[in-house]
Every structure is written in C-alpha cells, then in structure tokens.
Coordinates of C-alpha atoms in Angstrom, one line a residue:
Chain A
M496 CA 197.5 215.9 147.3
K497 CA 196.9 214.5 151.0
K498 CA 195.7 217.5 152.1
Q499 CA 193.1 217.6 149.4
Q500 CA 192.1 214.0 150.3
Q501 CA 191.3 215.7 154.0
L502 CA 188.9 218.2 152.3
Y503 CA 187.1 215.5 150.4
K504 CA 186.8 213.2 153.6
G505 CA 184.1 215.1 155.1
S506 CA 181.8 214.7 151.8
L507 CA 182.5 211.1 151.2
N508 CA 178.8 210.0 152.0
T509 CA 177.6 212.7 149.7
I510 CA 179.7 211.7 146.9
I511 CA 178.6 208.3 147.1
M512 CA 175.0 209.2 147.4
K513 CA 175.3 211.5 144.4
L514 CA 176.7 208.8 142.4
L515 CA 174.2 206.5 143.4
E516 CA 171.5 209.0 142.3
Q517 CA 173.0 209.5 138.9
N518 CA 173.5 205.8 138.3
D519 CA 170.7 203.9 139.9
K520 CA 172.9 201.4 141.3
M521 CA 176.4 200.7 141.8
Y522 CA 179.0 198.2 143.3
G523 CA 182.0 198.8 145.6
Y524 CA 184.5 198.6 142.8
E525 CA 182.6 200.6 140.4
I526 CA 182.2 203.3 142.9
T527 CA 185.9 203.6 143.6
Q528 CA 186.7 203.6 139.9
K529 CA 183.9 206.2 138.8
V530 CA 185.4 208.5 141.5
K531 CA 188.6 208.3 140.0
E532 CA 187.4 208.9 136.5
I533 CA 185.5 211.9 137.3
T534 CA 188.1 213.5 139.4
A535 CA 191.0 212.4 136.8
G536 CA 192.5 210.5 139.3
E537 CA 192.6 213.4 141.9
L538 CA 190.6 211.8 144.3
S539 CA 190.6 208.0 145.2
I540 CA 188.2 206.6 147.6
T541 CA 190.0 203.7 149.7
E542 CA 188.3 200.7 150.5
G543 CA 188.9 201.3 154.2
A544 CA 186.6 204.5 153.7
L545 CA 184.2 203.2 151.1
Y546 CA 182.7 199.8 152.7
P547 CA 182.2 201.4 156.3
A548 CA 180.4 204.2 154.5
L549 CA 178.2 202.2 152.4
H550 CA 177.4 199.6 155.4
K551 CA 176.7 202.6 157.8
M552 CA 174.2 204.3 155.1
E553 CA 172.7 200.7 154.5
A554 CA 172.1 200.3 158.3
E555 CA 170.7 203.8 158.7
G556 CA 168.1 202.9 155.7
F557 CA 169.6 205.2 153.1
L558 CA 170.6 202.6 150.9
D559 CA 169.2 199.3 149.7
V560 CA 170.8 196.1 148.6
E561 CA 170.5 194.0 145.5
M562 CA 172.4 191.0 144.7
A563 CA 173.0 189.5 141.3
K564 CA 175.6 186.4 140.1
V565 CA 178.1 188.1 137.7
D566 CA 181.0 186.2 136.3
G567 CA 180.6 183.4 138.6
R568 CA 180.5 185.2 141.7
V569 CA 178.0 187.2 143.8
R570 CA 177.8 191.2 143.2
K571 CA 176.3 193.5 145.9
Y572 CA 174.7 196.5 144.3
Y573 CA 173.8 199.4 146.3
K574 CA 170.8 201.7 145.4
L575 CA 169.3 204.8 147.2
T576 CA 166.0 204.2 149.1
E577 CA 163.4 206.9 149.0
N578 CA 164.7 208.3 152.3
G579 CA 168.1 208.0 150.6
V580 CA 166.9 210.2 148.0
K581 CA 165.5 212.9 150.2
E582 CA 168.7 212.8 152.2
T583 CA 170.9 213.0 149.0
H584 CA 169.1 216.3 147.9
S585 CA 169.6 217.7 151.6
R586 CA 173.2 216.8 151.7
L587 CA 174.0 218.5 148.4
E588 CA 172.1 221.6 149.1
E589 CA 174.3 221.8 152.4
L590 CA 177.3 221.0 150.4
E591 CA 176.4 223.7 147.9
N592 CA 176.1 226.3 150.4
F593 CA 179.2 225.3 151.9
I594 CA 181.2 225.8 148.5
R595 CA 179.4 229.1 148.0
N596 CA 180.5 230.3 151.3
M597 CA 184.1 229.2 151.0
Q598 CA 184.2 230.6 147.5
N599 CA 182.9 234.0 149.1
I600 CA 185.5 233.8 151.8
V601 CA 188.5 232.9 149.7
A602 CA 187.6 235.0 146.4
G603 CA 186.2 238.1 148.7
P604 CA 188.5 241.1 148.4
S605 CA 189.0 241.5 152.2
F606 CA 190.3 237.8 152.5
K607 CA 193.9 237.6 153.5
L608 CA 195.8 234.9 155.3
E609 CA 197.5 236.3 158.5
M610 CA 200.2 234.3 160.1
Chain B
M1371 CA 190.8 187.6 131.9
K1372 CA 187.8 186.4 134.0
L1373 CA 188.8 184.3 137.2
T1374 CA 187.8 180.6 137.3
T1375 CA 185.4 179.3 139.7
E1376 CA 188.3 177.6 141.5
Q1377 CA 190.2 180.9 141.8
I1378 CA 187.2 182.7 143.3
Q1379 CA 186.9 179.8 145.7
I1380 CA 190.4 180.4 146.8
I1381 CA 189.8 184.1 147.5
D1382 CA 186.7 183.1 149.2
T1383 CA 188.2 180.3 151.5
A1384 CA 191.2 182.9 152.3
L1385 CA 188.6 185.3 153.6
Y1386 CA 186.6 182.7 155.5
K1387 CA 189.2 180.9 157.2
K1388 CA 192.3 183.4 157.5
C1389 CA 190.3 186.5 157.9
N1390 CA 187.5 184.9 160.1
F1391 CA 184.8 186.2 157.8
K1392 CA 182.4 183.0 158.2
D1393 CA 180.1 184.9 160.3
F1394 CA 179.6 187.8 157.8
D1395 CA 178.3 186.3 154.4
D1396 CA 177.0 189.7 153.3
V1397 CA 180.6 191.5 153.5
R1398 CA 182.5 188.1 152.5
I1399 CA 180.7 188.0 149.1
E1400 CA 181.2 191.6 148.6
L1401 CA 184.8 191.4 149.3
V1402 CA 185.3 188.3 147.3
D1403 CA 183.8 190.1 144.0
H1404 CA 186.2 193.2 144.7
I1405 CA 189.3 191.5 145.2
S1406 CA 188.4 189.2 142.3
T1407 CA 188.0 192.4 140.0
E1408 CA 191.2 193.7 141.3
I1409 CA 193.2 190.5 140.9
E1410 CA 191.5 190.4 137.1
Q1411 CA 192.7 194.0 136.4
E1412 CA 196.4 193.2 137.8
I1413 CA 196.5 190.1 135.6
E1414 CA 195.4 192.1 132.5
T1415 CA 197.6 195.3 133.1
S1416 CA 200.7 193.6 134.9
L1417 CA 200.7 190.4 133.2
Y1418 CA 200.9 188.5 136.5
S1419 CA 200.0 185.1 137.3
F1420 CA 196.7 184.3 139.4
E1421 CA 199.1 183.6 142.3
E1422 CA 201.4 186.8 142.1
A1423 CA 198.1 188.7 141.5
F1424 CA 196.5 187.3 144.4
I1425 CA 199.5 187.8 146.8
K1426 CA 199.9 191.3 145.7
V1427 CA 196.0 192.3 146.1
M1428 CA 195.7 190.5 149.5
N1429 CA 198.7 192.2 150.8
R1430 CA 197.0 195.5 150.2
W1431 CA 193.9 194.5 151.6
N1432 CA 195.3 192.8 154.8
P1433 CA 195.1 195.9 157.2
L1434 CA 191.5 196.1 156.6
I1435 CA 190.6 192.4 156.5
L1436 CA 192.8 190.8 159.1
P1437 CA 191.1 190.1 162.3
K1438 CA 192.1 191.9 165.2
S1439 CA 190.7 192.6 168.7
W1440 CA 188.6 196.0 169.1
S1441 CA 187.7 197.0 172.6
W1442 CA 185.6 193.9 173.6
Y1443 CA 185.3 192.5 169.8
D1444 CA 187.8 189.6 169.5
N1445 CA 188.8 188.5 166.0
V1446 CA 187.0 190.9 164.0
S1447 CA 188.4 192.7 160.9
F1448 CA 188.5 196.5 160.7
I1449 CA 185.5 196.8 158.2
I1450 CA 183.2 195.0 160.5
C1451 CA 184.3 196.8 163.5
K1452 CA 183.6 200.2 162.2
L1453 CA 179.9 199.4 161.6
W1454 CA 179.7 197.8 165.0
K1455 CA 181.2 200.7 166.7
K1456 CA 178.5 203.0 165.1
L1457 CA 175.8 200.4 166.3
D1458 CA 177.4 200.4 169.7
M1459 CA 176.8 204.2 170.0
K1460 CA 173.3 204.0 168.9
F1461 CA 172.3 201.0 171.2
L1462 CA 174.7 200.3 173.9
Y1463 CA 175.8 204.0 174.9
L1464 CA 172.8 205.9 174.0
G1465 CA 170.8 203.4 176.0
I1466 CA 172.5 204.6 179.6
P1467 CA 171.5 208.3 179.5
F1468 CA 167.9 207.0 178.1
S1469 CA 167.5 204.5 181.1
A1470 CA 168.9 207.2 183.5
I1471 CA 166.2 209.7 182.3
Y1472 CA 163.4 207.2 182.4
T1473 CA 164.3 205.9 185.8
F1474 CA 164.2 209.6 187.1
F1475 CA 160.8 210.2 185.4
Y1476 CA 159.3 207.1 186.8
I1477 CA 160.2 208.0 190.4
Q1478 CA 158.6 211.4 190.0
L1479 CA 155.8 210.4 188.1
L1480 CA 155.0 207.3 190.1
K1481 CA 154.8 209.9 193.2
Q1482 CA 151.8 211.7 191.3
D1483 CA 149.9 208.6 190.7
F1484 CA 150.7 208.7 186.8
P1485 CA 150.3 204.8 185.5
V1486 CA 154.0 204.9 184.6
Y1487 CA 153.9 201.3 186.1
S1488 CA 151.8 200.1 183.4
I1489 CA 153.8 201.7 180.7
T1490 CA 157.0 200.1 182.1
V1491 CA 155.1 196.9 182.2
T1492 CA 154.2 197.4 178.4
I1493 CA 158.1 198.1 177.7
I1494 CA 159.1 194.9 179.5
F1495 CA 156.5 192.8 177.6
I1496 CA 157.6 194.2 174.3
S1497 CA 161.3 193.6 175.0
I1498 CA 160.7 189.9 176.4
V1499 CA 159.0 189.4 172.8
C1500 CA 162.0 190.8 171.1
S1501 CA 164.2 188.4 173.2
L1502 CA 162.2 185.5 172.1
F1503 CA 162.3 186.7 168.6
L1504 CA 166.3 187.0 169.0
V1505 CA 166.6 183.5 170.4
Y1506 CA 164.6 182.0 167.6
R1507 CA 166.8 183.7 165.1
K1508 CA 169.9 182.4 166.7
F1509 CA 168.6 178.9 165.9
F1510 CA 167.0 179.5 162.7
N1511 CA 169.0 181.9 160.8
K1512 CA 169.9 180.6 157.4
T1513 CA 172.8 182.8 156.9
K1514 CA 175.3 184.9 158.8
T1515 CA 175.4 188.6 158.3
T1516 CA 177.1 191.8 159.8
M1517 CA 173.7 192.6 161.4
S1518 CA 172.6 189.2 162.6
S1519 CA 176.2 188.7 164.3
Y1520 CA 175.9 192.1 166.2
A1521 CA 172.5 191.5 167.1
L1522 CA 173.2 188.0 168.6
Y1523 CA 176.6 189.1 170.1
K1524 CA 176.3 188.1 173.7
I1525 CA 172.5 187.5 173.5
Y1526 CA 172.0 184.8 176.1
G1527 CA 173.7 187.0 178.9
Q1528 CA 171.5 189.9 178.0
V1529 CA 168.3 188.1 177.9
L1530 CA 169.2 186.6 181.2
V1531 CA 169.8 190.1 182.5
L1532 CA 166.3 191.2 181.1
L1533 CA 164.5 187.9 182.7
L1534 CA 166.2 188.4 186.0
F1535 CA 165.4 192.2 186.6
S1536 CA 162.1 191.7 185.1
V1537 CA 161.3 189.0 188.0
L1538 CA 162.7 191.3 190.7
F1539 CA 160.6 194.3 189.5
F1540 CA 157.5 192.2 189.8
I1541 CA 158.3 190.8 192.8
N1542 CA 159.1 193.9 194.8
R1543 CA 156.7 196.1 193.3
K1544 CA 156.6 198.5 196.2
H1545 CA 160.5 199.4 195.4
S1546 CA 160.2 198.4 191.9
E1547 CA 162.5 201.7 191.1
V1548 CA 165.5 200.0 192.5
Y1549 CA 165.6 197.4 189.6
L1550 CA 164.6 199.9 187.0
F1551 CA 167.7 201.2 185.5
P1552 CA 169.2 197.8 184.5
L1553 CA 165.7 196.6 183.2
I1554 CA 165.2 199.5 181.1
Y1555 CA 168.7 199.5 179.7
A1556 CA 168.4 195.7 178.9
S1557 CA 164.9 196.3 177.3
Y1558 CA 166.5 199.2 175.1
V1559 CA 169.5 197.1 174.0
L1560 CA 167.0 194.0 173.1
I1561 CA 164.4 196.0 171.4
G1562 CA 167.4 197.8 169.5
K1563 CA 168.8 194.5 168.6
A1564 CA 165.4 192.9 167.4
W1565 CA 165.4 196.0 165.0
I1566 CA 168.9 195.4 163.5
M1567 CA 167.7 191.7 163.2
Q1568 CA 164.8 192.9 161.0
K1569 CA 167.4 194.4 158.9
H1570 CA 169.3 191.4 158.6
I1571 CA 166.1 189.4 157.4
K1572 CA 166.0 191.5 154.7
I1573 CA 169.7 191.0 153.6
E1574 CA 169.1 187.1 154.1
N1575 CA 166.4 187.2 151.8
Q1576 CA 168.5 188.6 149.3
L1577 CA 171.5 186.3 149.9
L1578 CA 169.2 183.3 149.8
K1579 CA 168.3 184.2 146.2
V1580 CA 171.9 184.1 144.9
L1581 CA 173.6 181.5 147.1

C-alpha cells in the first residue's frame, strides 16, 4: 500500500486537475473524499500533500479560487482556469502515454525481473 | 451535526493564535472549513463531544500547521513554507543566474555601443514603480494572504538595496557595470514580488466578498 502511494505521488497534480475538470469546482476536503471514493480507499491524499499542491497550481495560474459562505464558515473552492484546462489535457496525455508504455513493458513477452 | 458559530470561532482562534496564521487569511479560512468538516464527521461517526473531536483532529493536523523555522522563515507552518520555497526558487534563486547573465551581456554590448544602458535604465524605472506599488500595498492591504506576506517579506531592505545601487549606478556612469549585478538582482526580485502582489489582489477581492 505504501509503495503504491509512492507511485501515485508523481501524478498528484494530474489527479487533482482531472477531478476539477470533471466537477467544475471543488474544495479541499471534497477532493480528499472523492479520491478515496473513486479508488475505494486504495489512495488517500494527505492534507500535507493536497494543500501545497493546490496553492502551487493556484500561484502558477492553473487554478482559480471562488469563496462562498457555507454552514457559517467560508469555503474556498478551486476551479480550473483556461490555462489549467489546457495543462490538464496535456498532463493526461502524458500520463496515458506513460501508462501505455508501462503496460507494454510489464506485459511484454520478453519482460522479466533479474536480480 | 453542524458546528455552531462559537465552535467554528474556537478553531479559527486556535489557528490564528497558536499556529500563527494571522498573516495568512486565505489559508486560515480554508483550514477552518476543512478542520470543521472533519470534526463534524468525528462527532457523527464516533459520537465524540466537540472538545474530544477537536483535540483528536487538531493532533492529526499539528505537524502541518504548527509554526516552525524553515531556513530563514521564522514561525511559519509547513503548509505555508512549501509554497514560499517554490516561490523562492522562482524569484530569489533564479534571479542570481539571470543577473549574472545580464551583467555579462551588458559589459559585452556596452563595448559595441549597443544602447544597453537605456534598456537598463528602463528596467530600473520599472522596478522602482514596482517598489512604490509594494510599499503602498504594505500600508493599504485590507487582508493578509500567503502571497501578500511573501511579497512584503523584508520589503524595506530590498527596496533600500534597489535605491542605493540605483543611485550608485547613475552617479558612476563610467563604471556603472560595477553596481549592475546587485541592481539587476534587486530589480528582478521586486518586479517578481509585484507580480505576486497582483495575485494577492485577486484573492483579496474574493476574501472581502465573504468576510
């Protein structure tokens, strides 16, 4: 499980961006829960990774922020900017290529692990 | 069960006072919402009282929100420092090779009578305008965000360096290249900080609508 988390780590931004593309706007807690739900608990994004990633993408101009009062407190929603949408598509393409290549390597007939 | 205004205020105060989030309104309100939601979940699923759930949730958050010293940043939490270090990389560290390259080309182009002096004067003028903008915002910001606190960190010292080397640059025009490196570096940093401050204004407008 821990090793699997490491594999996901490099794709954290892409995962967040993909979720935002599908859901228009989301807030931090919602993102963590959605990831848990989609991966049936296999992957959990920690707050220590989520918020720095969101703040970095916001600073880079990939995310926009919208605030609203909900249940007596302020909720900060994130949504993709135009640049963010383009970046999401490009990152997803990269990720798909990566997965395809990994599948070819792992499932290929000549693949074997040598120690 | 939804938390009451008083209970939300307890979380806000804990972040404000104990975790030193007074200079980061944007992140503080975000954390208040996240922590409140987690406490509500704990109360519902584990049947804890607010106090018990508050302690449990805050203990889990402590490593991320308790202020520590990170290199030259004192009393800043992990969540803030992560972004600040990325901004440092973009502005403080990248400014060093940029200034070195600019200084190198300045010396070379000056020998060939290329109007590089006028280009440098334009850069200095822009950075002085950016400095004035930052100092103005230092006094008239209505909220404090991660961006504004970063942009205004040690701002007076940086503006002083810019002004001092600008004066030296203009007085000793014949040997202006001697003062160029620190001058271009200060300009790079201050123009970058003004750009960050622009982003703060956008967040501030959002904050003012809901606060």
